[in-house]
């Protein structure tokens, strides 16, 4: 177990404490504790089925833990009722793996949706904000298109534009590079870095794409077997004495997997 699964720096925006998650009898997350510093790109990584997306859903309040706490700006969201939690969720953006756009709405209407749902903004201001957000993600010309007319990379960008529609201080992004070719994935990485720099957004990103992790991550958290086994910088991860962490960053399979394939 890595001793550095907590962060003692100033001003964490998210604090996860002793989080335990179960699906029925199955233990998915086991006593996970860490902080996310404000204004960073924080990457959650690990093998398939290790609990990354489950952790993300608990951090956004979409799932309730079996035990433990998740603090957002000092408030334990696990204790909130539905209305209180909705108030918190208005302050966070979530970009899902598929983009999760509504196919019957144009790209512009998709981005406008959070503004119409959560604010009393006048229509002319909503439209101006839609153009601004789409411009930020390089999709100014796609406002009137339907999602089916977009490429995979454009859908991801449109989903990100919707996630930042209400100027949230924090954005969760699940597998941003999944299904994208390396050039598109690199462009999305650049966009995330730009939004962090321009808007000061804290990004919490689930991914296993090694090149993206090396390019964008300020800190990484590695899950293995439901536990947080490492938390630190990419450089610290690459120098880690923890075998599972080193294997991930060196892209080395476990010995039994190598034997299985030889």
Short mmCIF file of N, CA and C in Angstrom, two decimals, residues 56-138:
data_model
loop_
_atom_site.label_atom_id
_atom_site.label_comp_id
_atom_site.label_asym_id
_atom_site.label_seq_id
_atom_site.Cartn_x
_atom_site.Cartn_y
_atom_site.Cartn_z
N UNK A 56 -16.00 7.45 -9.70
CA UNK A 56 -16.47 8.71 -10.29
C UNK A 56 -17.94 8.96 -9.94
N UNK A 57 -18.76 7.92 -10.01
CA UNK A 57 -20.19 8.07 -9.72
C UNK A 57 -20.43 8.41 -8.25
N UNK A 58 -19.59 7.88 -7.37
CA UNK A 58 -19.72 8.25 -5.96
C UNK A 58 -19.26 9.69 -5.71
N UNK A 59 -18.23 10.11 -6.43
CA UNK A 59 -17.71 11.47 -6.25
C UNK A 59 -18.69 12.53 -6.75
N UNK A 60 -19.54 12.16 -7.71
CA UNK A 60 -20.53 13.11 -8.24
C UNK A 60 -21.88 12.99 -7.56
N UNK A 61 -22.01 12.05 -6.62
CA UNK A 61 -23.27 11.87 -5.92
C UNK A 61 -24.28 11.02 -6.66
N UNK A 62 -23.88 10.42 -7.79
CA UNK A 62 -24.81 9.57 -8.54
C UNK A 62 -25.05 8.24 -7.83
N UNK A 63 -24.08 7.83 -7.00
CA UNK A 63 -24.24 6.63 -6.17
C UNK A 63 -23.92 6.99 -4.72
N UNK A 64 -24.58 6.28 -3.79
CA UNK A 64 -24.31 6.45 -2.37
C UNK A 64 -23.38 5.31 -1.91
N UNK A 65 -22.36 5.63 -1.10
CA UNK A 65 -21.44 4.58 -0.66
C UNK A 65 -22.05 3.70 0.43
N UNK A 66 -21.48 2.51 0.59
CA UNK A 66 -21.84 1.66 1.72
C UNK A 66 -21.40 2.33 3.02
N UNK A 67 -20.23 2.96 2.98
CA UNK A 67 -19.74 3.77 4.10
C UNK A 67 -18.67 4.71 3.59
N UNK A 68 -18.32 5.69 4.41
CA UNK A 68 -17.32 6.67 4.02
C UNK A 68 -17.95 7.99 3.61
N UNK A 69 -17.10 8.96 3.31
CA UNK A 69 -17.56 10.32 3.00
C UNK A 69 -16.93 10.83 1.71
N UNK A 70 -17.67 11.69 1.03
CA UNK A 70 -17.16 12.45 -0.11
C UNK A 70 -17.49 13.92 0.16
N UNK A 71 -16.45 14.74 0.35
CA UNK A 71 -16.66 16.16 0.63
C UNK A 71 -16.41 16.96 -0.65
N UNK A 72 -17.36 17.82 -1.00
CA UNK A 72 -17.20 18.78 -2.09
C UNK A 72 -17.17 20.16 -1.46
N UNK A 73 -16.03 20.84 -1.58
CA UNK A 73 -15.85 22.17 -0.99
C UNK A 73 -16.29 22.18 0.47
N UNK A 74 -15.94 21.11 1.19
CA UNK A 74 -16.20 21.03 2.62
C UNK A 74 -17.54 20.44 3.02
N UNK A 75 -18.42 20.16 2.06
CA UNK A 75 -19.74 19.59 2.35
C UNK A 75 -19.74 18.10 2.03
N UNK A 76 -20.17 17.29 3.00
CA UNK A 76 -20.26 15.84 2.78
C UNK A 76 -21.51 15.55 1.94
N UNK A 77 -21.30 15.25 0.67
CA UNK A 77 -22.45 15.07 -0.23
C UNK A 77 -23.17 13.75 0.02
N UNK A 78 -22.55 12.82 0.74
CA UNK A 78 -23.20 11.53 1.00
C UNK A 78 -24.35 11.67 1.99
N UNK A 79 -24.43 12.79 2.71
CA UNK A 79 -25.48 12.99 3.71
C UNK A 79 -26.62 13.87 3.21
N UNK A 80 -26.53 14.36 1.99
CA UNK A 80 -27.51 15.33 1.49
C UNK A 80 -28.77 14.64 0.97
N UNK A 81 -29.90 15.34 1.08
CA UNK A 81 -31.11 14.82 0.45
C UNK A 81 -31.08 15.18 -1.04
N UNK A 82 -32.11 14.75 -1.76
CA UNK A 82 -32.10 14.87 -3.22
C UNK A 82 -32.00 16.32 -3.68
N UNK A 83 -32.76 17.21 -3.04
CA UNK A 83 -32.74 18.62 -3.43
C UNK A 83 -31.39 19.28 -3.12
N UNK A 84 -30.84 18.97 -1.95
CA UNK A 84 -29.53 19.53 -1.58
C UNK A 84 -28.45 19.04 -2.55
N UNK A 85 -28.52 17.75 -2.88
CA UNK A 85 -27.53 17.18 -3.80
C UNK A 85 -27.65 17.80 -5.19
N UNK A 86 -28.88 18.05 -5.63
CA UNK A 86 -29.09 18.69 -6.94
C UNK A 86 -28.44 20.07 -6.96
N UNK A 87 -28.49 20.79 -5.84
CA UNK A 87 -27.85 22.09 -5.76
C UNK A 87 -26.34 22.00 -5.93
N UNK A 88 -25.74 20.96 -5.35
CA UNK A 88 -24.30 20.73 -5.52
C UNK A 88 -23.99 20.34 -6.96
N UNK A 89 -24.82 19.46 -7.52
CA UNK A 89 -24.55 18.93 -8.86
C UNK A 89 -24.65 20.00 -9.95
N UNK A 90 -25.34 21.09 -9.67
CA UNK A 90 -25.37 22.20 -10.63
C UNK A 90 -23.99 22.85 -10.76
N UNK A 91 -23.16 22.67 -9.74
CA UNK A 91 -21.83 23.28 -9.73
C UNK A 91 -20.74 22.36 -10.27
N UNK A 92 -21.13 21.20 -10.78
CA UNK A 92 -20.14 20.31 -11.38
C UNK A 92 -20.58 19.94 -12.80
N UNK A 93 -19.60 19.74 -13.67
CA UNK A 93 -19.89 19.29 -15.02
C UNK A 93 -19.50 17.84 -15.17
N UNK A 94 -20.28 17.09 -15.91
CA UNK A 94 -19.98 15.68 -16.13
C UNK A 94 -20.02 15.41 -17.63
N UNK A 95 -18.91 14.92 -18.17
CA UNK A 95 -18.85 14.53 -19.58
C UNK A 95 -18.69 13.01 -19.63
N UNK A 96 -19.71 12.34 -20.13
CA UNK A 96 -19.71 10.89 -20.12
C UNK A 96 -18.90 10.34 -21.30
N UNK A 97 -18.61 9.04 -21.20
CA UNK A 97 -17.71 8.40 -22.17
C UNK A 97 -18.21 8.56 -23.61
N UNK A 98 -19.52 8.40 -23.82
CA UNK A 98 -20.06 8.45 -25.18
C UNK A 98 -20.42 9.86 -25.63
N UNK A 99 -20.26 10.83 -24.73
CA UNK A 99 -20.75 12.17 -25.01
C UNK A 99 -22.15 12.36 -24.47
N UNK A 100 -22.94 11.25 -24.49
CA UNK A 100 -24.30 11.22 -23.93
C UNK A 100 -25.15 12.40 -24.40
N UNK A 101 -25.06 12.71 -25.68
CA UNK A 101 -25.87 13.79 -26.25
C UNK A 101 -27.27 13.26 -26.58
N UNK A 102 -28.25 14.16 -26.51
CA UNK A 102 -29.61 13.78 -26.90
C UNK A 102 -29.71 13.87 -28.42
N UNK A 103 -29.99 12.72 -29.06
CA UNK A 103 -29.93 12.65 -30.52
C UNK A 103 -30.99 13.50 -31.21
N UNK A 104 -32.10 13.77 -30.50
CA UNK A 104 -33.18 14.54 -31.13
C UNK A 104 -32.96 16.04 -31.06
N UNK A 105 -31.91 16.46 -30.33
CA UNK A 105 -31.60 17.89 -30.20
C UNK A 105 -30.35 18.24 -31.00
N UNK A 106 -30.29 19.47 -31.50
CA UNK A 106 -29.05 19.92 -32.16
C UNK A 106 -27.95 20.04 -31.11
N UNK A 107 -26.73 20.19 -31.59
CA UNK A 107 -25.60 20.38 -30.70
C UNK A 107 -25.82 21.60 -29.81
N UNK A 108 -26.28 22.69 -30.43
CA UNK A 108 -26.54 23.91 -29.66
C UNK A 108 -27.60 23.71 -28.60
N UNK A 109 -28.67 22.98 -28.94
CA UNK A 109 -29.73 22.71 -27.98
C UNK A 109 -29.23 21.83 -26.84
N UNK A 110 -28.34 20.88 -27.15
CA UNK A 110 -27.74 20.05 -26.11
C UNK A 110 -26.95 20.89 -25.11
N UNK A 111 -26.19 21.84 -25.63
CA UNK A 111 -25.36 22.68 -24.76
C UNK A 111 -26.25 23.63 -23.95
N UNK A 112 -27.36 24.07 -24.54
CA UNK A 112 -28.27 24.99 -23.87
C UNK A 112 -29.06 24.32 -22.75
N UNK A 113 -29.16 23.00 -22.79
CA UNK A 113 -30.03 22.27 -21.87
C UNK A 113 -29.78 22.59 -20.39
N UNK A 114 -28.53 22.54 -19.89
CA UNK A 114 -28.32 22.85 -18.47
C UNK A 114 -28.73 24.27 -18.11
N UNK A 115 -28.55 25.21 -19.03
CA UNK A 115 -28.94 26.60 -18.77
C UNK A 115 -30.45 26.74 -18.67
N UNK A 116 -31.18 26.01 -19.51
CA UNK A 116 -32.64 26.06 -19.48
C UNK A 116 -33.17 25.33 -18.25
N UNK A 117 -32.47 24.28 -17.83
CA UNK A 117 -32.95 23.45 -16.72
C UNK A 117 -32.67 24.10 -15.37
N UNK A 118 -31.52 24.74 -15.25
CA UNK A 118 -31.07 25.18 -13.93
C UNK A 118 -31.06 26.70 -13.72
N UNK A 119 -31.29 27.49 -14.77
CA UNK A 119 -31.19 28.95 -14.62
C UNK A 119 -32.41 29.64 -15.22
N UNK A 120 -32.51 30.93 -14.95
CA UNK A 120 -33.56 31.76 -15.54
C UNK A 120 -32.97 32.71 -16.58
N UNK A 121 -31.87 32.28 -17.21
CA UNK A 121 -31.21 33.13 -18.19
C UNK A 121 -32.15 33.43 -19.36
N UNK A 122 -32.17 34.68 -19.85
CA UNK A 122 -32.97 35.00 -21.04
C UNK A 122 -32.41 34.28 -22.27
N UNK A 123 -33.28 34.03 -23.24
CA UNK A 123 -32.91 33.21 -24.39
C UNK A 123 -31.73 33.79 -25.17
N UNK A 124 -31.66 35.12 -25.31
CA UNK A 124 -30.56 35.69 -26.09
C UNK A 124 -29.22 35.44 -25.39
N UNK A 125 -29.23 35.45 -24.06
CA UNK A 125 -27.99 35.19 -23.32
C UNK A 125 -27.62 33.70 -23.41
N UNK A 126 -28.64 32.85 -23.36
CA UNK A 126 -28.38 31.41 -23.53
C UNK A 126 -27.72 31.15 -24.88
N UNK A 127 -28.26 31.75 -25.94
CA UNK A 127 -27.71 31.53 -27.28
C UNK A 127 -26.27 32.06 -27.39
N UNK A 128 -26.02 33.21 -26.79
CA UNK A 128 -24.66 33.77 -26.82
C UNK A 128 -23.69 32.87 -26.05
N UNK A 129 -24.17 32.30 -24.93
CA UNK A 129 -23.32 31.42 -24.13
C UNK A 129 -23.05 30.11 -24.87
N UNK A 130 -24.07 29.59 -25.56
CA UNK A 130 -23.88 28.38 -26.37
C UNK A 130 -22.78 28.59 -27.40
N UNK A 131 -22.83 29.72 -28.10
CA UNK A 131 -21.80 30.02 -29.12
C UNK A 131 -20.42 30.10 -28.47
N UNK A 132 -20.35 30.74 -27.30
CA UNK A 132 -19.07 30.87 -26.60
C UNK A 132 -18.51 29.51 -26.21
N UNK A 133 -19.37 28.65 -25.61
CA UNK A 133 -18.89 27.34 -25.16
C UNK A 133 -18.48 26.47 -26.35
N UNK A 134 -19.25 26.51 -27.43
CA UNK A 134 -18.88 25.72 -28.61
C UNK A 134 -17.59 26.25 -29.24
N UNK A 135 -17.39 27.56 -29.19
CA UNK A 135 -16.15 28.14 -29.70
C UNK A 135 -14.95 27.67 -28.87
N UNK A 136 -15.15 27.59 -27.56
CA UNK A 136 -14.06 27.15 -26.67
C UNK A 136 -13.58 25.74 -27.01
N UNK A 137 -14.51 24.89 -27.48
CA UNK A 137 -14.12 23.50 -27.80
C UNK A 137 -13.94 23.28 -29.30
N UNK A 138 -13.90 24.38 -30.06
CA UNK A 138 -13.62 24.28 -31.49
C UNK A 138 -14.78 23.78 -32.32
#
